[in-house]
Coordinates of C-alpha atoms and ligand atoms in Angstrom, one line a residue:
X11 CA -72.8 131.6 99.7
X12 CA -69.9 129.0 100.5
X13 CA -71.0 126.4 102.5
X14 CA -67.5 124.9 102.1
X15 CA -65.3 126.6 104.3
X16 CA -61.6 127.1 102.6
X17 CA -58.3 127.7 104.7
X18 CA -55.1 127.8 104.6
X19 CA -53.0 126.0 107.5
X20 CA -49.3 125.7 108.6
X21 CA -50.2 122.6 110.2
X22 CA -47.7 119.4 109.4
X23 CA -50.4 117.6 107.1
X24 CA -48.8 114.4 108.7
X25 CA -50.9 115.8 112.2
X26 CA -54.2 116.0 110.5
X27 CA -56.6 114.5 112.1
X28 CA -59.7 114.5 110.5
X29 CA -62.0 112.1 107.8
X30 CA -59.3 113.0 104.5
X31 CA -56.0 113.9 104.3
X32 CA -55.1 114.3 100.4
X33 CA -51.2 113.8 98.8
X34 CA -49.8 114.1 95.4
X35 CA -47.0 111.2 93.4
X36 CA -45.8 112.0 90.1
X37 CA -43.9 109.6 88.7
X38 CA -40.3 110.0 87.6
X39 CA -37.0 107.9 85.7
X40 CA -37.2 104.4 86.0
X41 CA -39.2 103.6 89.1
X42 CA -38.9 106.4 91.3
X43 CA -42.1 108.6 92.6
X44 CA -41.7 112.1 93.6
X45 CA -44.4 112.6 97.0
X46 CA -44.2 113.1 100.4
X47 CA -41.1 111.0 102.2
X48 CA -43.6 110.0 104.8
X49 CA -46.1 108.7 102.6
X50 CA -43.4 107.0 100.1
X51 CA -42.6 103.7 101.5
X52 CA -45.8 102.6 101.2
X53 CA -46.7 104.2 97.9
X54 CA -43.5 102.3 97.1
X55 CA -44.7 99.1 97.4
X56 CA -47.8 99.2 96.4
X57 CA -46.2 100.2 93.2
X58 CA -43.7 97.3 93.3
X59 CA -46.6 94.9 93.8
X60 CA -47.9 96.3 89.9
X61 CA -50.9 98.0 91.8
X62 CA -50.2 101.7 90.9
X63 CA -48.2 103.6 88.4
X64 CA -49.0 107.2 89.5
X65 CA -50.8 107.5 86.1
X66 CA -52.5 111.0 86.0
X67 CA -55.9 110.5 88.2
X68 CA -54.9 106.6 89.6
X69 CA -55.5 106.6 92.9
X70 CA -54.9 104.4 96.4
X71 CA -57.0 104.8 99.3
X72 CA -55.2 104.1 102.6
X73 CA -55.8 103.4 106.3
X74 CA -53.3 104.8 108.4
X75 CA -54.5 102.9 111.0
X76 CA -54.1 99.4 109.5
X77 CA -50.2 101.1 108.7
X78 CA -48.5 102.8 111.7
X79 CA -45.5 102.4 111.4
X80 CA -45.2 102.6 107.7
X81 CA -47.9 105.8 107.6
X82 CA -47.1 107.7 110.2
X83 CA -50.5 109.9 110.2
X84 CA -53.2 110.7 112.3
X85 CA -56.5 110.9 109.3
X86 CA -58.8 108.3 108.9
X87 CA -58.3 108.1 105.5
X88 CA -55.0 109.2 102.8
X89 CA -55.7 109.8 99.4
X90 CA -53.5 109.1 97.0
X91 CA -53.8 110.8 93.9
X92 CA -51.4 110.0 90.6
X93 CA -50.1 113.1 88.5
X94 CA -48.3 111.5 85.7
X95 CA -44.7 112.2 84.9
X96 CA -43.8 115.2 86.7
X97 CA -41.1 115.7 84.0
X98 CA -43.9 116.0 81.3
X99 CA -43.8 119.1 79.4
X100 CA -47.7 120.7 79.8
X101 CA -49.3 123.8 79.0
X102 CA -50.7 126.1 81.5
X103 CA -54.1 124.9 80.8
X104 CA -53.1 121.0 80.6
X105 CA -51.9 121.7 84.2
X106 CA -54.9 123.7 85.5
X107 CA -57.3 121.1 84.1
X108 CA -55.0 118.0 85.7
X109 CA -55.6 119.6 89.1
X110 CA -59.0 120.5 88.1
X111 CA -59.5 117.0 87.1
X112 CA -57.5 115.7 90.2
X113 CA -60.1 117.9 92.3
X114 CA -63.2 116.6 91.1
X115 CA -61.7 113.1 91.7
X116 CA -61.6 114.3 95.7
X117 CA -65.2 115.2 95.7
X118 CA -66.3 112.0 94.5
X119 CA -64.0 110.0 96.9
X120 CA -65.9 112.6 99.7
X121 CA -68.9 112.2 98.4
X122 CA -68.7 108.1 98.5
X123 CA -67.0 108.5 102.1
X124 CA -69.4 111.0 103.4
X125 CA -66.0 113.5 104.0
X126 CA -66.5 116.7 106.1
X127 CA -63.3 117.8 106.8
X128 CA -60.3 117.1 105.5
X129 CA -57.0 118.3 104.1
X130 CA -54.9 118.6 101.2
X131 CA -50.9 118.4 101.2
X132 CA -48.7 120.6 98.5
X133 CA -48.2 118.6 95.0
X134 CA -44.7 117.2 93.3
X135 CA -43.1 120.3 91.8
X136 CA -44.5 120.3 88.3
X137 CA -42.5 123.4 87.4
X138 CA -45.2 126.0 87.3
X139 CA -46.7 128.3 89.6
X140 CA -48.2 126.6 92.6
X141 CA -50.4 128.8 93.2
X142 CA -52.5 128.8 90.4
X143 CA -52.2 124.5 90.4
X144 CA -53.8 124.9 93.9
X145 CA -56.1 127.1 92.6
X146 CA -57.3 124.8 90.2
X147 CA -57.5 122.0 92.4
X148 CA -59.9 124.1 94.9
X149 CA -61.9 124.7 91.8
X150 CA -62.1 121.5 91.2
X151 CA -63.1 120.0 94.1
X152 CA -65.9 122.3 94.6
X153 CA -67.1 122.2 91.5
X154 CA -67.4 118.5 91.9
X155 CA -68.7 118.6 95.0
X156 CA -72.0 120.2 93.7
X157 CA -75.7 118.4 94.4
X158 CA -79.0 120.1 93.9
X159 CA -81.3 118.3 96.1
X160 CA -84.4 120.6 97.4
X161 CA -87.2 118.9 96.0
X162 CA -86.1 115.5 97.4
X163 CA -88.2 114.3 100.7
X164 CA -85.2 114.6 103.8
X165 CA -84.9 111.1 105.0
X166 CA -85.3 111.5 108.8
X167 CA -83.2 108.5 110.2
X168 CA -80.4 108.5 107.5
X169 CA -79.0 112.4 107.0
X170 CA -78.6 112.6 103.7
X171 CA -74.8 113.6 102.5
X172 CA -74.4 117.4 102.5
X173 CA -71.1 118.1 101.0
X174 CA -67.7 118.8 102.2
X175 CA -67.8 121.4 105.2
X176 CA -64.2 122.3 105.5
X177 CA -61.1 122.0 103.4
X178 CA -57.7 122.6 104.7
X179 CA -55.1 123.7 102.7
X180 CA -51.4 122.7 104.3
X181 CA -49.0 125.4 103.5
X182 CA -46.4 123.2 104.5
X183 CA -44.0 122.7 101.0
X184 CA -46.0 125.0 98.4
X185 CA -43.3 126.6 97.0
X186 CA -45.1 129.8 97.2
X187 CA -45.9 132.5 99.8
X188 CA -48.8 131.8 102.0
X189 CA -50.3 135.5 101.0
X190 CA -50.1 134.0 97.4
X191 CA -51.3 130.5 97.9
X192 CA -54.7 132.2 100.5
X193 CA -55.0 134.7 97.7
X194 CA -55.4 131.5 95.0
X195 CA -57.4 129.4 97.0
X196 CA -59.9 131.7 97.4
X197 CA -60.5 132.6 93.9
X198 CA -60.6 129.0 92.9
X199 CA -63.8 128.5 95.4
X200 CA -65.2 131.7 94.3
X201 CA -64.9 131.1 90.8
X202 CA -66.6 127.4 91.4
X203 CA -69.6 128.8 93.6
X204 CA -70.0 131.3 91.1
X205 CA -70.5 128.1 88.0
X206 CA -72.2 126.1 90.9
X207 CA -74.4 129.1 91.2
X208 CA -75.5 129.0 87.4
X209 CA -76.2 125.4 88.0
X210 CA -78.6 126.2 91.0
X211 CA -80.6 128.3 89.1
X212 CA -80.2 125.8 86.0
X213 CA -82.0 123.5 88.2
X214 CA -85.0 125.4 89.3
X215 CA -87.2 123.9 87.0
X216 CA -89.5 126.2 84.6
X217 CA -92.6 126.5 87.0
X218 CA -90.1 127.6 90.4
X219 CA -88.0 129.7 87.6
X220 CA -89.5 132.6 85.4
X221 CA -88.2 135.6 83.8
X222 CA -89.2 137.3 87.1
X223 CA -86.8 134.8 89.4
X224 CA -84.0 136.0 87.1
X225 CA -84.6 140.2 87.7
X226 CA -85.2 138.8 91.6
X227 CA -82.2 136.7 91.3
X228 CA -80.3 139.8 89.7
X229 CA -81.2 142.3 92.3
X230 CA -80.4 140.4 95.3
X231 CA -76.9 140.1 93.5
X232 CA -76.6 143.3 93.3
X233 CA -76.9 144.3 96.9
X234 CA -74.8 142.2 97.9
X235 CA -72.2 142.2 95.7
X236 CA -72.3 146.5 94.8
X237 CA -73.2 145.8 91.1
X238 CA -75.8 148.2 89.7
X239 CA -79.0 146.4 88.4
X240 CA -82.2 147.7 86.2
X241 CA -85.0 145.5 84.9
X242 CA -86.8 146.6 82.4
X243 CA -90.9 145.2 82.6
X244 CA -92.9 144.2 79.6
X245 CA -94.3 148.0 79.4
X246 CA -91.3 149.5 79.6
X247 CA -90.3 147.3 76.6
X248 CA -92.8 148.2 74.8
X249 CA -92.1 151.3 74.8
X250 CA -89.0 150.3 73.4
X251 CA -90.0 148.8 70.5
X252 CA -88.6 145.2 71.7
X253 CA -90.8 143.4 69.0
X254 CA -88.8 139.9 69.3
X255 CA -89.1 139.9 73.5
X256 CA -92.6 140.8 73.6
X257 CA -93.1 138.5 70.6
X258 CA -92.1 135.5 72.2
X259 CA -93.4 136.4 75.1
X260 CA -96.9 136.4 73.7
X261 CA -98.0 133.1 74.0
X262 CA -97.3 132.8 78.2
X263 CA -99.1 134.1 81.1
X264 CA -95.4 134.9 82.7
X265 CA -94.1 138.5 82.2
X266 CA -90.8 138.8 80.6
X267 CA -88.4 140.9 81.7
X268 CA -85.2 142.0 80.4
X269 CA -82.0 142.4 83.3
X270 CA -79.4 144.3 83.3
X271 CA -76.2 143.8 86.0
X272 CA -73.4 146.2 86.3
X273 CA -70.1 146.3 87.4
X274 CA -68.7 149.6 86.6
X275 CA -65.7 151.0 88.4
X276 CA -64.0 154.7 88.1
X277 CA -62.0 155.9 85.4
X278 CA -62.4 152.6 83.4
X279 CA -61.2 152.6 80.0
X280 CA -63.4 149.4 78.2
X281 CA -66.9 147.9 78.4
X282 CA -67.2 144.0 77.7
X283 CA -71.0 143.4 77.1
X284 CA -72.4 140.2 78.1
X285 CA -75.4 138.6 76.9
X286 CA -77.3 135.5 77.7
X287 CA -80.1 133.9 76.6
X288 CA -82.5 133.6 79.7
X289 CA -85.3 131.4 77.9
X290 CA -87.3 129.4 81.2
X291 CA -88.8 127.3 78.8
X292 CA -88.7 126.6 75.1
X293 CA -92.0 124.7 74.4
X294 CA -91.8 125.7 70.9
X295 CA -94.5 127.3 70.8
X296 CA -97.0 127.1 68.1
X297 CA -94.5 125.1 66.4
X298 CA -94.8 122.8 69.4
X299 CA -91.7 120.5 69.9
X300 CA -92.0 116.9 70.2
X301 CA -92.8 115.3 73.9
X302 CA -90.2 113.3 74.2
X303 CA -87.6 115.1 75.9
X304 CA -89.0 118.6 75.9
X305 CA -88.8 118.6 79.9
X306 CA -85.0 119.4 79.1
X307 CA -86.4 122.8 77.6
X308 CA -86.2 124.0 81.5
X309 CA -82.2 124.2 80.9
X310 CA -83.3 126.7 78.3
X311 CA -82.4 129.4 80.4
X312 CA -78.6 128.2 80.6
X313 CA -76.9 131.1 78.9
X314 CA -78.2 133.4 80.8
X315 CA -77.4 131.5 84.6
X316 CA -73.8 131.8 82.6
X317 CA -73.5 135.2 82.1
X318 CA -75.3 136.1 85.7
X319 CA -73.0 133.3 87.5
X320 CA -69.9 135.7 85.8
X321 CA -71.2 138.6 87.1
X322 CA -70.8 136.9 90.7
X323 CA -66.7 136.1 89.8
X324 CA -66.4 139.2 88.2
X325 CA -67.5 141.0 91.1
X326 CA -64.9 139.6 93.5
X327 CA -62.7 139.8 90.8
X328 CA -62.9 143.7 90.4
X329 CA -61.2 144.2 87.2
X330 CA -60.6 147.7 86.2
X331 CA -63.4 147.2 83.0
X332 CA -67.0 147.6 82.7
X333 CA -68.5 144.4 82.1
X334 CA -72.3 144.8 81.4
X335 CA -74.8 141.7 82.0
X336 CA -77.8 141.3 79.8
X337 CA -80.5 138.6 79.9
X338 CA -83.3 138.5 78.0
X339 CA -85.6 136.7 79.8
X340 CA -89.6 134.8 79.2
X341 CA -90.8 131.4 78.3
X342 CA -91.7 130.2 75.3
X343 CA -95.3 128.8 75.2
X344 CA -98.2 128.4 72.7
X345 CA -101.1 130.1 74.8
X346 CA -103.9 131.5 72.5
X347 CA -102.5 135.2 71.9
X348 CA -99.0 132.9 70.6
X349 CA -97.0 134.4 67.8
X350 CA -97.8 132.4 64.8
X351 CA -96.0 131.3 61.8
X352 CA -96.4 133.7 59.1
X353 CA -96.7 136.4 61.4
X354 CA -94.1 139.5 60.6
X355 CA -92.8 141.5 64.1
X356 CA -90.3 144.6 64.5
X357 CA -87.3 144.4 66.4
X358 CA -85.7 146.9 68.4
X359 CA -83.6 148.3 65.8
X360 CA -86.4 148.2 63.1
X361 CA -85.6 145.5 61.2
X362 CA -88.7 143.4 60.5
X363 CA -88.8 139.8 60.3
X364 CA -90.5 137.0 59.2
X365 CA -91.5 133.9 61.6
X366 CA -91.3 131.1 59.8
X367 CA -90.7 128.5 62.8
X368 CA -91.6 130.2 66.5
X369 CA -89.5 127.6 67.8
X370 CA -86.1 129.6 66.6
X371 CA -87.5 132.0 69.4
X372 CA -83.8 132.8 70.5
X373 CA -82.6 134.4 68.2
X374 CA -85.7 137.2 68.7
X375 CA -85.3 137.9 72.2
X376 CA -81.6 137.8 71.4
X377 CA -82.0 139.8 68.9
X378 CA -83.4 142.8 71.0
X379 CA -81.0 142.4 73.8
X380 CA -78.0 142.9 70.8
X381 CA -79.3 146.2 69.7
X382 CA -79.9 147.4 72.8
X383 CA -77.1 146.5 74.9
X384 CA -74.8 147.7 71.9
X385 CA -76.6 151.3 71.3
X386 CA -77.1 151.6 75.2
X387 CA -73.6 150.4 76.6
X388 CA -71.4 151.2 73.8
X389 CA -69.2 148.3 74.1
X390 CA -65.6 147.6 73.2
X391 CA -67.1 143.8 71.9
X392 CA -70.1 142.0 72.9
X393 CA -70.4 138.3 73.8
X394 CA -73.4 136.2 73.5
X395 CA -74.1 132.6 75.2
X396 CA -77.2 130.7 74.4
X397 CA -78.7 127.5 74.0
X398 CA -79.7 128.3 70.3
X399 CA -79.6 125.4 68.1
X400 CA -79.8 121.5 68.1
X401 CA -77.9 121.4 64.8
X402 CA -74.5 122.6 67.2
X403 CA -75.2 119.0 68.6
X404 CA -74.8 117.4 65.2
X405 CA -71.6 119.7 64.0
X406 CA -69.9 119.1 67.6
X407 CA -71.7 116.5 70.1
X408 CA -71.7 117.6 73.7
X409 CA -67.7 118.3 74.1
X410 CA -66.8 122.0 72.3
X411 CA -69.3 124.6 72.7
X412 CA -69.7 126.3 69.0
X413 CA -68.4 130.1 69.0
X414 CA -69.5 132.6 65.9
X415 CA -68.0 135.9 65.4
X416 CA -67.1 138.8 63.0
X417 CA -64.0 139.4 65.1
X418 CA -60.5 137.4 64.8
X419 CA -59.3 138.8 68.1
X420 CA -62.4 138.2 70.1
X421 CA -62.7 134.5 68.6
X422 CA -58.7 134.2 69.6
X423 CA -59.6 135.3 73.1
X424 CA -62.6 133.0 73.4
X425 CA -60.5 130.4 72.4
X426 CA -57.7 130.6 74.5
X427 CA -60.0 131.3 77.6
X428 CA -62.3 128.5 76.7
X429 CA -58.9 125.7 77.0
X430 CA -57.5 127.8 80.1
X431 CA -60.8 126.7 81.5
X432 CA -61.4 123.3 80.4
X433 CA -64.5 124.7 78.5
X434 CA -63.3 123.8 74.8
X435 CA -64.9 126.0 72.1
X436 CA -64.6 125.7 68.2
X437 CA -65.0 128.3 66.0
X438 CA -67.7 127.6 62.8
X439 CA -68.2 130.1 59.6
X440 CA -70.5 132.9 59.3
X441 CA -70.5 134.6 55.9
X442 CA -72.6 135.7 53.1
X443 CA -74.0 132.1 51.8
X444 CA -75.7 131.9 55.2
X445 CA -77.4 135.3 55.6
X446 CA -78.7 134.5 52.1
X447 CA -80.8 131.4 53.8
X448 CA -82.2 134.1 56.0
X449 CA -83.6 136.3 53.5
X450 CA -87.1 137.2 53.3
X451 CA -89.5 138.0 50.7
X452 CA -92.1 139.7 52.9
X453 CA -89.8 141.2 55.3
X454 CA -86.3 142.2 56.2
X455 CA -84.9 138.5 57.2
X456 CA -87.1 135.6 58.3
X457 CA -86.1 133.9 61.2
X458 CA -85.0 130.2 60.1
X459 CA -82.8 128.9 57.3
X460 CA -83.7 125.4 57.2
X461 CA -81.5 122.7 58.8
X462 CA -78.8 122.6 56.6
X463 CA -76.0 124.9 58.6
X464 CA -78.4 125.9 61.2
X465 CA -75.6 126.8 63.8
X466 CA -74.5 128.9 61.2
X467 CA -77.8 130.5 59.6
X468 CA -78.9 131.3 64.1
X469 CA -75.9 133.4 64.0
X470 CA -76.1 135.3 60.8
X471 CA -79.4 136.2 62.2
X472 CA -77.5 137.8 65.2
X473 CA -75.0 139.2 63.5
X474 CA -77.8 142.0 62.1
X475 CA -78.3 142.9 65.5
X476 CA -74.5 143.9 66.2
X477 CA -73.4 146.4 63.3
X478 CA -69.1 146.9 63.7
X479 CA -69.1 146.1 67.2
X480 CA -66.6 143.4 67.4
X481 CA -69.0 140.5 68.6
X482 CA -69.1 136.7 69.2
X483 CA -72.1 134.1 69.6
X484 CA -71.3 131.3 71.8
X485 CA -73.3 128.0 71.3
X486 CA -74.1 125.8 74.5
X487 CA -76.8 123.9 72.9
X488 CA -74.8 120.6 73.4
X489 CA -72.4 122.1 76.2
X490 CA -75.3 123.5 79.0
X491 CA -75.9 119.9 79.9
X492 CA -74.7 116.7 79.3
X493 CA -71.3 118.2 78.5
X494 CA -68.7 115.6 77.9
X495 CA -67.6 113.3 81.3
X496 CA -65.2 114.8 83.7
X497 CA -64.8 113.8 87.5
X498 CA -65.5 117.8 88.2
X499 CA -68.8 117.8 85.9
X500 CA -71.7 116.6 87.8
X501 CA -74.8 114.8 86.0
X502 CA -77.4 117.8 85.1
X503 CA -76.1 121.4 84.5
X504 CA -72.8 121.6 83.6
X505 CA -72.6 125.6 84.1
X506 CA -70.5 125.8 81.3
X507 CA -68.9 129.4 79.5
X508 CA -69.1 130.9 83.2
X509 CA -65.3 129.8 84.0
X510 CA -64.6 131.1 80.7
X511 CA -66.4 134.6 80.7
X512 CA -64.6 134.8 83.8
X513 CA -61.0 133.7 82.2
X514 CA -61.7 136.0 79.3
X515 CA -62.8 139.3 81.4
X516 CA -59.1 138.2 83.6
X517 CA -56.8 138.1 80.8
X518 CA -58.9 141.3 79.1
X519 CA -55.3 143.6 78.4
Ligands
BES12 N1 -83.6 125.9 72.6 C1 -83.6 125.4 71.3 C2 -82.3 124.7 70.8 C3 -81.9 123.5 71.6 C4 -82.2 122.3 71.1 C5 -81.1 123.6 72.7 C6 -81.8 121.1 71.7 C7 -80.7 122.4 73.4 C8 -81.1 121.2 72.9 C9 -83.9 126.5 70.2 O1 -84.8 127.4 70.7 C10 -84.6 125.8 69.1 O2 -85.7 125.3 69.2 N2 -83.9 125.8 67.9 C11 -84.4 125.2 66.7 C12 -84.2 126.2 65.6 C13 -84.9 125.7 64.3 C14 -86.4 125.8 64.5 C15 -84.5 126.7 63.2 C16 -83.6 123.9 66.5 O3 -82.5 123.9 66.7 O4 -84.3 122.9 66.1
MN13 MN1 -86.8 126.9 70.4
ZN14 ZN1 -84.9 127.8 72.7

């Protein structure tokens, strides 16, 4: 599943001989830089000359070869990557997202350079544990170093760039064990291939990705990862009583299907559920979206690549918890058996509700998944992630991903995972005012509150789904894609919450 290969070396990064070799300045008092001696005197003066600073992410290429004497190395090429003052006092996740942030800039220096191989040298002492910065920086670079290019004709002359094929890691001055630093390096590129993985299937567009490509995905997963999968099909839901699944699903020629993933060791104690919305494409329905735009509707599905892409850390991860994978999963279309407005369905706990827009279709299939993951699993909390409303765009723009919940603790935890990760997440109100937008006079709720608070209204709709379970909503709608600039966030899918499930699931005491 890697094509990047990862390793840890003992070899002198000075010896390197291959397209990159990567090294780390921090700047300290006055004018003095804190890197490798070897690589100083030239750093040096390109410093003295006003060219460089060591400013966090300023970088100088260099050609060893057009330096011998001065550069005593053997690469084609030395990065040289700026971490700021190494005296500055940073947080844990300040310092994660730096290297991060430091690792995407690598990628795009490969990328540019058409890298294969290449190496990176420890960083400056920043007074924190080295290997969780390299750790970070493997995630970044991989993460960065993400393309999705199968539907492109392959040029035949010119090869087109296919990503870094090896990365060395030089042992040589981590202040940390070489068990430790293999240990973190390896979770880093996991933890990336697992986001780059919900990016992949992000990608598939609508018609090459249907409900059934997510129980396919799922299973295949399974097999090889030793999680326990079940699907269930559209008759096996109806049997159920999934009303808002099958609802949705009325309007398309595609099955739906709802998949469950499993990772569920002995004697353990907790259960985190995770759900995601799995949507393959929101249309609209009879309430037809605009044109313009709508092919974006294909990233519908993005919550539940997030919470699948998890599953894949989680796995390697092997915590000592259940964690238990729902996605809902069927496209949204207006064929002539559609759900129409007006119309009144049952959901799977027997609330009925009233569609007043078919284009809040989340929230149904949602909906089902909530009370049946919840009565099923009997979860410690619950965790949804969906691409559920524009109106998180207006209240936030594309750089915090909007979290709901009935739960302090949970939020707290979201929270502090979400910055660990670089996935930033604001917390917005539920609370009485907004379930009263959702009431019904023909049925038990209707689903759609109007646009004022619309985030907020989405969620209250959930929340009748979840009962006491401790449980928080997680809004990608402006996050999924287009999430704010950052040299490890490619154009396209960001795969955004699955570093954060992952974080969140980790620091689970
Ligand atoms: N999938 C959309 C939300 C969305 C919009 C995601 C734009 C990403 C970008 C969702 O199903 C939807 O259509 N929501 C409606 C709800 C409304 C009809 C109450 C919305 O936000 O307009
Ligand atoms: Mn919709
Ligand atoms: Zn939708």
């Amino acid at each position: 599943m890697i094509h990047t290969e990862v390793v840890v070396s003992t070899e002198d990064p000075i010896s390197f001989k291959g397209d990159l070799l990567v090294c780390f300045v921090a700047s300290g008092r006055k004018d003095s830089l804190d890197c490798d001696k070897r690589i100083l005197q030239v750093v040096y003066e390109i410093q003295q000359l006003g060219d460089f600073s060591a400013k966090e992410n300023e970088c100088i290429l260099l050609y060893p070869s057009q330096h011998p004497k001065l550069l005593n190395s053997s690469a084609k090429r030395v990065l040289v990557i700026g971490l700021g003052e190494g005296k500055k006092k940073r947080s844990e996740a300040e310092l994660a997202e730096l290297f991060r942030l430091a690792g995407g800039t690598i990628s795009s220096y490969c990328e540019k350079y058409k890298v294969s191989d290449m190496m990176i040298s420890a960083g400056p002492d920043l007074g924190f544990n080295q290997a969780q910065l390299a750790e970070s920086l493997i995630e970044g670079v991989l993460l960065g170093d993400y393309r999705f290019s199968r539907f492109k004709k392959k040029d035949e002359k010119e090869k087109p760039y296919v990503g870094i094929e090896k990365i060395l890691v030089s042992a040589v001055g981590w202040k940390v064990k070489s068990t430790a630093l293999r240990r973190a390096v390896k979770k880093g590129a996991y933890t990336a291939v697992s986001a780059n993985e919900a990016r992949n299937m992000a990608n598939e567009p609508g018609n090459h990705w249907t409900a059934t490509h997510f129980a396919e995905y799922a299973k295949t997963m399974a097999d090889e990862l030793n999680l326990k999968c079940k699907t269930l099909n559209k008759a096996e839901m109806s049997k159920l009583g999934m009303g808002g699944i099958l609802a949705v699903n009325q309007g398309s020629s595609e099955p739906p299907k709802l998949v469950v993933l499993e990772h569920n060791p002995k004697n353990s104690k907790k259960t985190i559920l995770l759900i995601g919305k799995g949507l393959t494409f929101d249309s609209g329905g009879v309430s037809l979206k605009p044109a313009a735009g709508m092919q974006d509707m294909k990233y519908d599905m993005c919550g539940g690549a997030a919470v699948l892409g998890a599953m894949r850390a989680i796995a390697a991860d092997k915590p000592r918890i259940r964690v238990v994978a729902i996605v809902p999963a069927t496209d949204n279309m207006a064929g002539s058996a559609a759900l129409k407005p007006g119309d009144i369905i049952k959901h799977y706990n027997g609330l009925t509700s009233e569609i007043v827009n078919t284009d809040a279709e989340g929230r149904l299939i949602l909906a089902d998944a909530l009370a049946y993951g919840i009565e099923k699993y009997n979860p410690d909390c619950v965790v949804d992630v969906a691409t559920l409303t524009g109106a998180v765009i207006i209240g936030l723009g594309h750089h915090y991903t909007g979290l709901l919940s009935n739960d302090d603790k949970l939020a707290g935890r979201l929270l502090e995972a979400g910055d660990r990760a670089g996935e930033p997440v604001w917390r917005l109100p539920l609370g009485k005012e907004y379930s009263k937008q959702i009431e019904s006079k023909v049925a038990d709720i209707k689903n759609a509150g109007g646009r004022p608070g619309g985030t907020s209204t989405a969620a209250a709709y959930l929340e009748h789904f979840v009962g006491e379970t401790p449980w928080a909503h997680l809004d990608i709608a402006g996050t999924a894609w287009d999430f704010t600039e950052k040299t490890y966030i490619p154009k396209g899918p960001s795969g955004i919450m699955v570093r954060t499930l992952v974080q969140l699931v980790r620091d689970w005491r």
